XYZ file of C-alpha atoms in Angstrom:
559
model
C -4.195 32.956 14.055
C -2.908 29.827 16.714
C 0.338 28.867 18.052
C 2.198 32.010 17.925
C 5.767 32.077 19.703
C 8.297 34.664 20.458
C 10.999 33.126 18.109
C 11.634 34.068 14.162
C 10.372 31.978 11.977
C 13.598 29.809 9.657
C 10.684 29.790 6.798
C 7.194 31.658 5.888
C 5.269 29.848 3.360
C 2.836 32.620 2.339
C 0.196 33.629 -0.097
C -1.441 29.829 -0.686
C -4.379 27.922 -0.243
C -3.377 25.749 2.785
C -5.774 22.974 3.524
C -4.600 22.529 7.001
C -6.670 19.050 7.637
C -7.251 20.326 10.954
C -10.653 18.903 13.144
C -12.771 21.845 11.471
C -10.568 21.143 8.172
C -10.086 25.233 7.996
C -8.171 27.164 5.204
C -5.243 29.263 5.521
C -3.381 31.943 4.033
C 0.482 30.922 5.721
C 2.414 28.651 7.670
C 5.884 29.375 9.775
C 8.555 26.956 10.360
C 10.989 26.798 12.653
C 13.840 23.780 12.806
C 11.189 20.604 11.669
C 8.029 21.969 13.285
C 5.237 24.124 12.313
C 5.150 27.404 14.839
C 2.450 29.415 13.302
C -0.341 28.781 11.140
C -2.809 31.649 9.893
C -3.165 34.652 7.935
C -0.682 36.219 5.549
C -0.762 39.311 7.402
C -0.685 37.776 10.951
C 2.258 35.397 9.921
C 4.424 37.744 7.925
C 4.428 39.778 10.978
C 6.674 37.355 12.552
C 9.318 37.146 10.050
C 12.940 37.720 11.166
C 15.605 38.648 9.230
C 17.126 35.723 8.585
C 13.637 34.336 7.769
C 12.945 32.982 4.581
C 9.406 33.529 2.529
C 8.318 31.790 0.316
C 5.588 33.380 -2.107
C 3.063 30.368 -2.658
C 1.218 32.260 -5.578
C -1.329 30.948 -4.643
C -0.663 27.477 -5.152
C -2.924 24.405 -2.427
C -0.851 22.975 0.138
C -1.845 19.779 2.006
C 0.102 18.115 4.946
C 2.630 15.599 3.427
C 1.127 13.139 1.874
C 1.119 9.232 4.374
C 0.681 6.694 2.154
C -0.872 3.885 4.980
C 0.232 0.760 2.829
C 2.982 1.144 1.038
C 5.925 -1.937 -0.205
C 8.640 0.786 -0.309
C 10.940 -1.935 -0.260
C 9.762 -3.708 -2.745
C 9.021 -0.950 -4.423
C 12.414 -0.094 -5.375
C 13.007 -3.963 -5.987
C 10.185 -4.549 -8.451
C 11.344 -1.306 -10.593
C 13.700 -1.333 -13.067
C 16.668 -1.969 -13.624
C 16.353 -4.674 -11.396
C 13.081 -6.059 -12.746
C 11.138 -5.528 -15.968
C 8.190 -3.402 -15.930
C 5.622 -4.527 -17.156
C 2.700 -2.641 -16.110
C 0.043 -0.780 -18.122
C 0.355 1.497 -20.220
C 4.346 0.271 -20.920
C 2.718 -3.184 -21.345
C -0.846 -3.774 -23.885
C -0.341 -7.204 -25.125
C 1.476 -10.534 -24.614
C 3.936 -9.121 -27.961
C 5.415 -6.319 -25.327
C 5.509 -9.014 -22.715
C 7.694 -11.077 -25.437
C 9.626 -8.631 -26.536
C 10.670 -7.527 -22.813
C 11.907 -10.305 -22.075
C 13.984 -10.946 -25.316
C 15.715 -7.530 -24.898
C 16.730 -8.389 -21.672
C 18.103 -12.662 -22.550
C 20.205 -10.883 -24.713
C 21.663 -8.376 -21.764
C 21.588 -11.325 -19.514
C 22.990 -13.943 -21.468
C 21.715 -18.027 -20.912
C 20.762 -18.670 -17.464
C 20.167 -15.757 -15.931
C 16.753 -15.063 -14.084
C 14.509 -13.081 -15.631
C 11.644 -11.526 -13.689
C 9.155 -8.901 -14.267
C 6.213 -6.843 -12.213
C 3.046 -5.476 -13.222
C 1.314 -7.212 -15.550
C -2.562 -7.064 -15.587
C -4.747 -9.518 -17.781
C -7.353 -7.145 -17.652
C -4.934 -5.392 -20.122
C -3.570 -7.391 -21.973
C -4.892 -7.466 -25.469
C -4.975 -11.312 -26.163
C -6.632 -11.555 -22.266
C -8.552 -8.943 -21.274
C -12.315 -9.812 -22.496
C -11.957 -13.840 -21.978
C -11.003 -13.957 -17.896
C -7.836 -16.488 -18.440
C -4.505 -16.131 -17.953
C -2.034 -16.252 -20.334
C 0.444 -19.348 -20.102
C 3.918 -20.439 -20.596
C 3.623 -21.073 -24.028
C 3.264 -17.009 -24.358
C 6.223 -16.695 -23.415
C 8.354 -19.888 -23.990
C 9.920 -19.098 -27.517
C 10.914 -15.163 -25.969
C 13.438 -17.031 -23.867
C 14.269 -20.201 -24.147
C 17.515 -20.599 -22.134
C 16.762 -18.007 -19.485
C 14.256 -18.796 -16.339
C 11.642 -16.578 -16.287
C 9.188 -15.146 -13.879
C 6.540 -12.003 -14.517
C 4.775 -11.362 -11.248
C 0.911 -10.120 -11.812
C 0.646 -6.494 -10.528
C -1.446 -8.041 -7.206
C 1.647 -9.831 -5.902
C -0.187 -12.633 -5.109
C -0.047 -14.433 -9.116
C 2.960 -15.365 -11.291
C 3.569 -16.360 -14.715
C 6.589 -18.793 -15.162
C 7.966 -20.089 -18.613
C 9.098 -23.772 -18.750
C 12.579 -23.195 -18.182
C 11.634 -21.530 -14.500
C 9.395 -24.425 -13.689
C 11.933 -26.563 -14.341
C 14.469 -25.224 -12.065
C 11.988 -25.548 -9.034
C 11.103 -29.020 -10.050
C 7.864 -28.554 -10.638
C 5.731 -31.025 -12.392
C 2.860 -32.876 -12.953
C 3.445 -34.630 -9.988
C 4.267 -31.766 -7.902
C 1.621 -31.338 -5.150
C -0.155 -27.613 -3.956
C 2.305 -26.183 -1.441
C 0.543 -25.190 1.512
C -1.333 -21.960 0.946
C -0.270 -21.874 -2.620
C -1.743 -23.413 -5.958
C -0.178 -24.761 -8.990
C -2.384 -23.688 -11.688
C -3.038 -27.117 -14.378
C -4.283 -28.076 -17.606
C -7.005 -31.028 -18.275
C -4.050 -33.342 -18.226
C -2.524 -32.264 -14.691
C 0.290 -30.310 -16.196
C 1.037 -27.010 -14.469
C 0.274 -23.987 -17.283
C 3.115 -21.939 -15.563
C 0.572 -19.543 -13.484
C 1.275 -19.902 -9.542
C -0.915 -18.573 -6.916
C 0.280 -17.364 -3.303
C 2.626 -19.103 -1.544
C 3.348 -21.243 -4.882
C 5.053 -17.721 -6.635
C 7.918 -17.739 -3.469
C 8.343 -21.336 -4.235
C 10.224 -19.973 -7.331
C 11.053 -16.435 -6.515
C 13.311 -18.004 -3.919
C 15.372 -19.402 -6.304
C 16.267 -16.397 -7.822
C 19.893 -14.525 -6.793
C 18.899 -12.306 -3.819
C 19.976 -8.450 -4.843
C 23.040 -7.197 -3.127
C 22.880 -5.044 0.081
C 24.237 -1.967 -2.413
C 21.472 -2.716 -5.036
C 18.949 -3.243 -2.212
C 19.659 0.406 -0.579
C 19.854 1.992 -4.190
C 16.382 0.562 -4.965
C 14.970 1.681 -1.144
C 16.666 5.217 -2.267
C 15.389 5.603 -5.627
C 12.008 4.641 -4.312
C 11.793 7.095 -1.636
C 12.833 10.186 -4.183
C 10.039 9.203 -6.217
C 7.371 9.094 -3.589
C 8.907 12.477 -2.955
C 8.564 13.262 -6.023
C 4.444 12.286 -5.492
C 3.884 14.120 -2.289
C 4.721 11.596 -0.024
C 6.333 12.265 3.130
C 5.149 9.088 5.082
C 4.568 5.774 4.510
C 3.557 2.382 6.437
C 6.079 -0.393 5.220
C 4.120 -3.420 5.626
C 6.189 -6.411 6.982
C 10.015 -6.184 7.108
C 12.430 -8.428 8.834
C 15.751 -8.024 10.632
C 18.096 -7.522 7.160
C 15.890 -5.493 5.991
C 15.099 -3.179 9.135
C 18.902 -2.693 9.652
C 19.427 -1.869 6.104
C 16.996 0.807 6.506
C 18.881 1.945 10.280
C 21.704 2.368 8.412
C 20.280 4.344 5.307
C 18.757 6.464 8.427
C 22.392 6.751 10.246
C 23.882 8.199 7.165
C 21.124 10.693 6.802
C 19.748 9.666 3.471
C 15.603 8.640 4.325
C 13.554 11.104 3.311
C 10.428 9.542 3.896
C 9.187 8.728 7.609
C 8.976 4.787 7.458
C 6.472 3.226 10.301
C 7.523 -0.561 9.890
C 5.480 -3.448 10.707
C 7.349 -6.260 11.589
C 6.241 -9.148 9.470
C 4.967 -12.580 11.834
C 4.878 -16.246 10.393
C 1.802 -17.889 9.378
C 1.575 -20.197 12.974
C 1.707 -19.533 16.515
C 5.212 -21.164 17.060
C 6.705 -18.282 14.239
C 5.327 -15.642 15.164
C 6.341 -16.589 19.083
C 10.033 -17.248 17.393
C 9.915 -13.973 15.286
C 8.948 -11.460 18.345
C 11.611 -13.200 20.600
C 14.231 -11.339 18.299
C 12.593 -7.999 18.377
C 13.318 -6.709 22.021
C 10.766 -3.953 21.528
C 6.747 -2.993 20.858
C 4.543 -0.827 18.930
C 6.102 2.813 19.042
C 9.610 1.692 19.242
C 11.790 4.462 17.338
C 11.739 8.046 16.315
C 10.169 10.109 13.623
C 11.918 9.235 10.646
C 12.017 5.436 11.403
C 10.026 3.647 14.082
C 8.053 -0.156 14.723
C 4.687 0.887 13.731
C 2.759 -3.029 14.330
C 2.722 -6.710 13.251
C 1.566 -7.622 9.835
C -0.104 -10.895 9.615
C -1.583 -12.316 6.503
C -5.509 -13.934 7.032
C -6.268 -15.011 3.120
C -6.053 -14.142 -0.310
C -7.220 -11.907 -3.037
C -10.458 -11.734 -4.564
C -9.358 -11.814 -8.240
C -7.553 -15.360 -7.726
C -10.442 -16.255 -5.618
C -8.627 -16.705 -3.112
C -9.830 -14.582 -0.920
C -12.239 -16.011 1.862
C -16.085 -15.834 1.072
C -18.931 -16.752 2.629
C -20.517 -17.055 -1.126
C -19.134 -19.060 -3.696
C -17.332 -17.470 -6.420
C -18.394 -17.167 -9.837
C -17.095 -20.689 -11.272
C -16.774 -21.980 -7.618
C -14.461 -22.167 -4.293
C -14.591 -19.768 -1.323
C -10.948 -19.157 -0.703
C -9.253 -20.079 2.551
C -7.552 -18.227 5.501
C -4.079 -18.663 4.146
C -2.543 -19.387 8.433
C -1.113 -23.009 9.420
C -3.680 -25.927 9.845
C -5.438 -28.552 8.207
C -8.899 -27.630 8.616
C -10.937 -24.257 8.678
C -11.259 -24.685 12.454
C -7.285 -25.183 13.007
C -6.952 -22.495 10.806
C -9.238 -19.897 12.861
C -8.015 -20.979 15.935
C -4.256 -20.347 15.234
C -5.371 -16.953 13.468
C -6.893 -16.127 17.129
C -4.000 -17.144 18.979
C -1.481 -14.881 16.714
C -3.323 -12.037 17.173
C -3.762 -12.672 21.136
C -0.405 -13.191 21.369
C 0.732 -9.759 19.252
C -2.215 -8.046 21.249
C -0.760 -8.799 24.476
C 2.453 -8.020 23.987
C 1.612 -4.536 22.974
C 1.587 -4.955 19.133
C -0.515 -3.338 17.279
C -1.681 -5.773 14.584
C -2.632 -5.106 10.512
C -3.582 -8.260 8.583
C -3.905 -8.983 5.386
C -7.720 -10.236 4.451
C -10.289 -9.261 1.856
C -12.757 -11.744 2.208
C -16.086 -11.240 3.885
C -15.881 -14.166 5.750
C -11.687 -14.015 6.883
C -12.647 -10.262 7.832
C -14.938 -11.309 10.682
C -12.929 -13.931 11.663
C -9.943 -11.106 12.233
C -12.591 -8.965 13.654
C -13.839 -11.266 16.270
C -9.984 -11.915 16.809
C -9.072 -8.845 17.788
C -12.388 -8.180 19.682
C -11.232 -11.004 22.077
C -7.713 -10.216 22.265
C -8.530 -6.026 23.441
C -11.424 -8.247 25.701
C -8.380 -10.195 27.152
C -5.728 -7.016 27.318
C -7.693 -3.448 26.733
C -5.014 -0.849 25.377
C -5.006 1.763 22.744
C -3.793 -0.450 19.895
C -5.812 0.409 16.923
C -6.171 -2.790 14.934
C -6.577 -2.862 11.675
C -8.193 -4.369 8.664
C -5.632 -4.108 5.535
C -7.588 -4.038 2.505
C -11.367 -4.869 3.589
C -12.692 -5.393 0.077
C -16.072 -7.291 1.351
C -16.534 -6.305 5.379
C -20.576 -6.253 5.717
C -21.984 -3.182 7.923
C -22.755 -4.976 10.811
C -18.907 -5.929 10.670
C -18.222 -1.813 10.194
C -20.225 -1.658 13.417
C -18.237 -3.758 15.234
C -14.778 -2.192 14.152
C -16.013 1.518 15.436
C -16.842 0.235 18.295
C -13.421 -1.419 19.359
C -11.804 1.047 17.364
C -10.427 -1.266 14.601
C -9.725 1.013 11.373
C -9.350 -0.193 7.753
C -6.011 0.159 5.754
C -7.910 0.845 1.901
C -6.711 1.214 -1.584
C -8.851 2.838 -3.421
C -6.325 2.831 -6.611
C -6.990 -1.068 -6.765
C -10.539 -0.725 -6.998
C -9.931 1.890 -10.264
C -7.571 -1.378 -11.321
C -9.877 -3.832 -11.198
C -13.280 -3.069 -10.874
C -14.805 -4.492 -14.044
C -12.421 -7.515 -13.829
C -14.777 -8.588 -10.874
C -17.828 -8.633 -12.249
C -16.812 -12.083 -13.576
C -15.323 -13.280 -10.499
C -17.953 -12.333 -7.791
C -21.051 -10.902 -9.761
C -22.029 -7.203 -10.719
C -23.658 -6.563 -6.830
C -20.609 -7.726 -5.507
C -18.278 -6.109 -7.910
C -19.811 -2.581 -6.709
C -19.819 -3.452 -3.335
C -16.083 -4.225 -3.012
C -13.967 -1.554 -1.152
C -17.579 0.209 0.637
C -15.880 3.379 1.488
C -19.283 5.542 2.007
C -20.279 2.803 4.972
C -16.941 2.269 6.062
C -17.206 6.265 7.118
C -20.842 6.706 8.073
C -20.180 3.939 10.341
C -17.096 5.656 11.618
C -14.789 3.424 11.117
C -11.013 5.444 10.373
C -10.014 4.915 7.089
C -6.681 4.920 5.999
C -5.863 5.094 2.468
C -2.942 4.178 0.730
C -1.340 2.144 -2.545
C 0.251 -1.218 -1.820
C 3.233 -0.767 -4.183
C 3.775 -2.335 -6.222
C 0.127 -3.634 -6.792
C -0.266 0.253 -7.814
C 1.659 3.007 -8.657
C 1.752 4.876 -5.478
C 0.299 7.903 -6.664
C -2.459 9.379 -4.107
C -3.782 11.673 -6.656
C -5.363 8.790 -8.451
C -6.351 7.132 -5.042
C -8.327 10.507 -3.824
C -10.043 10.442 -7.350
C -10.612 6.762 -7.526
C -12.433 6.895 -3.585
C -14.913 10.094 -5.071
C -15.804 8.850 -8.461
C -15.258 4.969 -8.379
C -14.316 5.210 -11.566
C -13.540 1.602 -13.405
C -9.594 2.235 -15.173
C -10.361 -0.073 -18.365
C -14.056 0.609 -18.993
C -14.904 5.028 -17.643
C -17.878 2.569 -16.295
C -19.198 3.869 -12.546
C -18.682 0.712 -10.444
C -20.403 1.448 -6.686
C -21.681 4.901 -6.870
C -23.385 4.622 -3.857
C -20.241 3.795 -2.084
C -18.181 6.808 -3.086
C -16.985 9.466 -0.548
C -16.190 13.706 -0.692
C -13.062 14.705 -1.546
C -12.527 16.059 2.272
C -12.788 12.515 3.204
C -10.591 11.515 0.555
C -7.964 13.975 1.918
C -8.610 12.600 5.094
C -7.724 9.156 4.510
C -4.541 9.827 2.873
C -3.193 12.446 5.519
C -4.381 12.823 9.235
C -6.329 8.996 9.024
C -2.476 7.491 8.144
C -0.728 9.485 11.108
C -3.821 7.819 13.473
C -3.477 4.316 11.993
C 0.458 4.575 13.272
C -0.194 6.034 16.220
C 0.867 9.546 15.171
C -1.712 11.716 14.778
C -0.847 14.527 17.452
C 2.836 14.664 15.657
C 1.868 14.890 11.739
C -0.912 14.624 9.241
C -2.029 17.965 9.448
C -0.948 21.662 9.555
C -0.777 22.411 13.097
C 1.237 24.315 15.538
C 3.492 22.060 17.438
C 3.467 19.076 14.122
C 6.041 17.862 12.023
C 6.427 20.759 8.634
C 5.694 18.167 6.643
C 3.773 19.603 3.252
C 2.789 18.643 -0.354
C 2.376 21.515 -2.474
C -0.172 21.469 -5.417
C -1.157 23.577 -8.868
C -4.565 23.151 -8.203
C -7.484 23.510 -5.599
C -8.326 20.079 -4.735
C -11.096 20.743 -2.840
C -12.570 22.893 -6.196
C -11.119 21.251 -9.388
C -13.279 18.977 -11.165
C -12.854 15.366 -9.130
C -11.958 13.531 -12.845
C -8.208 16.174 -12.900
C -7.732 15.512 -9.847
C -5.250 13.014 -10.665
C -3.577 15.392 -13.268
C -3.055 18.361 -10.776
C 0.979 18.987 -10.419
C 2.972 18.325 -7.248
C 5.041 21.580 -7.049
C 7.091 20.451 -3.910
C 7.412 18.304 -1.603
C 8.429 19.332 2.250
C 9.954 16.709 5.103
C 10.674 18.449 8.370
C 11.251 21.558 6.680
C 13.306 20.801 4.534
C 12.511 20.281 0.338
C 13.154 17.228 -0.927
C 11.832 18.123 -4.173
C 10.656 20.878 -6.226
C 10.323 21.786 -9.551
C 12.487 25.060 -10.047
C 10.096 26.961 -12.449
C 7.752 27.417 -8.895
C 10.559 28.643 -6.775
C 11.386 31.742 -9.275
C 11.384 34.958 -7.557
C 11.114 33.770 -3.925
C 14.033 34.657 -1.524
C-alpha cells in the first residue's frame, strides 16, 4: 500500500481490477479519494481500513478501472459542431450509399426551406456503395437533383475533402475559371469544370460562407460533446487549435461550472511568419497557462496534407502521381521550408510548445529538423510533437527520442482507411503507415487519440485498432509487424496524453497525490480477447471525484 494519510477518505472504490498505469503498470484491489485527488491506492483490506464514517464505498464487483481516459487529439469543438442537429451525419454505418446521402439531404431542404445551407460530416468513399471498389469520388451530379434550391456541402470524414452540389459552387463563385486557392485544389473534369470535390484550404473557401452558429448553439454543441466523451471514458482531451471566441466561450462554460472534461488548448498559428507573430501578440501568456480543468497546452501549426488526397508530402510519388506540398506561405518548396522553420523558432522561443499537423515522410523531417534547431537555439522542456506521423522513417524515430519530440497518433484512422491506401501509396506503404511498434522500440512517447470528427472518439476502438491493425472495411491485417501490446495501447491513451501536455505528475494514472480521474470497465482489458475490446462497457466515468456518468444498473447496492 502507498500514499497513506491521516484523513478519511470522501470515497473508497473497492473490490476491482484497477490498472493503475503506474511506471511498473501494477494492479490493485482499491483506491481512496479525498476532495479531487487520489490519497490511497492498494489493497482492499489496507484501504478499507481507512474509511471514515462519512466515507463512501463503492463495491466495484469486480469490474477494471483505468485512469480517465486523455484523448491527445481531439476537435471537441468541432465535435459538437459537426453532430447533429446542426449538421447531417453522414458517417458509416448511418450512411452505405450515395441513396442515404440523397435522401439526407432531401429530409432536411424540406426542414430548411430554399436557401438554406445544407452541410453534412462523415462521409467515407471507401463506404459508399457506388464508390468504394473504383477509388473516385462521387460528384455533384450525386447530389444535384436531392436539392436543388438549397447550397450544399458534405465534408469527407478527414476534414480535409468536401463535396459541394452546384448550387454551393455557385454561391462562392466558383468556376471554370476559378484558379487553386493557395493550399487548396479545385477538383475538375477533362473540360476544366470543377466536379464539386474541394481539397484543403479550397473546402473553407465555401464553408465560410455558411451562417456561423450562434454563441448559444456553439456552447450547447461544446456541452453535448463533452457528456458524450463522458459517456466514452474520457476525462481529458487536447483541443487542437482554438482562437480567442472560441477560448472565451469555453472560460465562460468553465466559470459557470459546466466542463466536465479537462481541455489542454493549443492555440491555433497562421500559415506565415507575420500571422503567427500577429496571433501570439494577443495571447499574453505561454505553454502551461491555466488550471486543471482548462489551460494553454501549445501552438498547433499545420505542415501538409493527408495521404488519402495525396496531399500529404512524400518523398515518393503517389500512386497516379504528385508528392503533396507543405501546405505554409511561399511560392516555392524552399520558401515554404524556410517559413515552416521560422514559425516553429519563433513558437519555440517564446516558450510554446509546438504540435503540427504533417503526415508525409518528407514534411515530417522537415518539422523534425525544425524543431531540432529551434531546442538547438533555446533548450527547454517543451516536448514537440509530431501530430499524426503516418510515414516518419526510423532514422527520423531516432531523432525524435533523442530531442524528445513525441508523436500525437490515431490509430482509429488507420482501422478507417487502411485498405483505401493500398491504391494511393502501394501495399508496402499502406502497412507501413502509422509504425506504432518502431515508433515505441525507438522510444519515442506516443500519444494516442481520435481527431474528431475524422473518427468517432471512441478509445476502445483506438486500443484495438493499435494491437491488431485490423483494416474496418476488409477484417484484412494491414502492418502486422507494426502492431503494439495492449499495455502500450493503454499507455498511449492515458499517462502518454498527460506527458504530451505537460501533465504527467498531475493525471494519467492512479497515483497518490493525482487528479481521481477514472474510467470504469465490464471487462479485463489487459485479458479479454484484443478483437472485444472495443465492445467492453464503460460503467462510469470519474472527473475529480466526482461521476459524470454512470449507468445505474452498476451502482445497485453500493452506499
Amino acid at each position: 500500500m502507498s500514499g497513506m494519510l491521516s484523513i478519511h477518505p470522501d470515497l473508497i472504490m473497492t473490490n476491482g481490477n484497477i490498472i493503475t498505469v503506474d511506471s511498473d503498470f501494477s494492479i490493485a484491489e482499491a483506491v481512496a479519494i479525498k476532495g479531487d485527488r487520489i490519497v490511497g491506492v492498494g489493497t482492499a483490506a489496507d484501504i478499507e481500513k481507512i474509511a471514515g464514517g462519512d466515507t463512501r464505498v463503492m463495491n466495484l464487483r469486480g469490474a477494471t478501472v483505468l485512469p480517465g481516459i486523455n484523448d491527445a487529439h481531439c476537435h471537441l469543438n468541432g465535435f459538437g459542431l459537426e453532430r447533429p442537429p446542426l449538421m447531417l451525419d453522414l458517417g458509416y454505418p448511418a450512411v452505405t450509399s450515395m441513396a442515404d446521402i440523397r435522401a439526407a439531404i432531401k429530409g432536411r431542404a424540406a426542414e430548411a426551406g430554399p436557401n438554406k445551407w445544407i452541410s453534412g460530416w462523415g462521409w467515407d468513399r471507401g463506404f459508399l456503395e457506388e464508390f468504394k471498389n473504383s477509388g473516385e469520388y462521387p460528384d455533384k451530379s450525386d447530389i444535384d437533383k436531392a436539392s436543388p434550391d438549397n447550397p450544399v456541402i458534405l465534408t469527407e470524414f478527414s476534414g480535409h475533402t468536401a463535396l459541394c452540389n452546384s448550387k454551393a459552387l455557385e454561391e462562392a463563385g466558383i468556376d471554370k475559371h476559378t484558379p487553386d486557392p493557395e493550399g487548396g485544389r479545385i477538383e475538375r473534369d477533362a473540360s476544366g469544370n470543377p466536379t464539386g470535390i474541394l481539397f484543403e484550404k479550397a473546402v473553407w473557401a465555401v464553408r465560410e460562407l455558411m451562417p456561423p452558429p450562434t454563441e448559444s448553439e456553439l456552447k450547447e454543441a461544446i456541452l453535448n460533446a463533452m457528456s458524450e466523451l463522458n459517456s466514452l471514458g474520457i476525462t481529458s482531451v487536447t483541443e487542437p487549435g482554438l482562437g480567442p471566441d472560441q477560448l472565451r466561450i469555453y472560460t465562460d462554460l468553465l466559470n459557470e461550472g459546466k466542463i466536465t472534461v479537462r481541455i489542454n488548448a493549443m492555440i491555433m498559428g497562421g500559415k506565415s511568419p507575420d500571422e503567427l507573430k500577429t496571433i501570439l501578440s494577443h495571447v499574453g501568456t505561454s505553454t502551461g497557462f491555466g488550471n486543471d480543468y482548462l489551460r494553454i497546452s501549445g501552438l498547433k501549426l499545420l505542415a501538409d496534407g493527408i495521404p488519402p488526397s495525396r496531399t500529404a508530402f512524400m518523398y515518393d510519388e503517389y500512386i497516379g502521381g504528385g508528392h503533396g506540398k507543405l501546405l505554409v506561405a511561399g511560392g516555392t518548396d524552399e520558401e515554404r521550408h524556410k517559413n515552416l522553420m521560422e514559425m516553429i523558432e519563433y513558437g519555440n522561443s517564446r516558450g510554446f510548445q509546438v504540435g503540427i499537423h504533417v503526415t508525409g515522410d518528407r514534411g515530417i523531417d522537415a518539422c523534425v529538423d525544425a524543431y531540432i534547431a529551434a531546442l538547438k537555439e533555446h533548450p527547454w522542456d517543451a516536448r514537440h510533437y509530431i501530430i499524426h506521423s503516418d510515414f516518419a522513417t526510423p532514422r527520423c524515430f531516432e531523432r525524435m527520442a533523442e530531442y524528445n519530440i513525441g508523436a500525437s497518433v490515431q490509430s482509429a484512422i488507420k482501422w478507417t482507411i487502411g485498405n483505401l491506401m493500398v491504391g494511393i501509396v502501394g501495399e508496402e506503404k499502406a502497412a507501413y503507415q502509422w509504425p506504432l511498434k518502431t515508433m515505441f522500440d525507438k522510444g519515442v512517447v506516443v500519444a494516442n487519440g481520435s481527431d474528431a470528427s475524422v473518427t468517432y472518439p471512441d478509445w476502445r476502438q483506438g486500443v484495438e485498432s493499435a494491437v491488431l491493425r485490423k483494416d474496418k472495411a476488409t477484417g484484412k491485417v494491414i502492418g502486422p509487424d507494426q502492431c503494439i501490446n495492449v499495455e502500450q495501447a493503454v499507455r498511449s491513451y492515458t499517462i502518454n496524453g498527460a506527458w504530451q501536455d505537460h501533465q504527467e505528475k498531475v493525471k494519467g494514472s492512479i497515483e497518490p497525490g493525482k487528479l481521481a480521474d477514472f474510467c470504469v470497465i465490464g471487462d479485463d482489458i489487459l485479458s479479454i480477447n484484443p478483437d472485444g475490446i472495443s465492445k467492453i462497457p464503460i460503467l462510469m466515468t470519474i472527473v475529480g471525484g466526482k461521476i459524470v456518468y454512470k449507468t445505474e444498473s452498476f451502482l445497485d447496492g453500493n452506499r
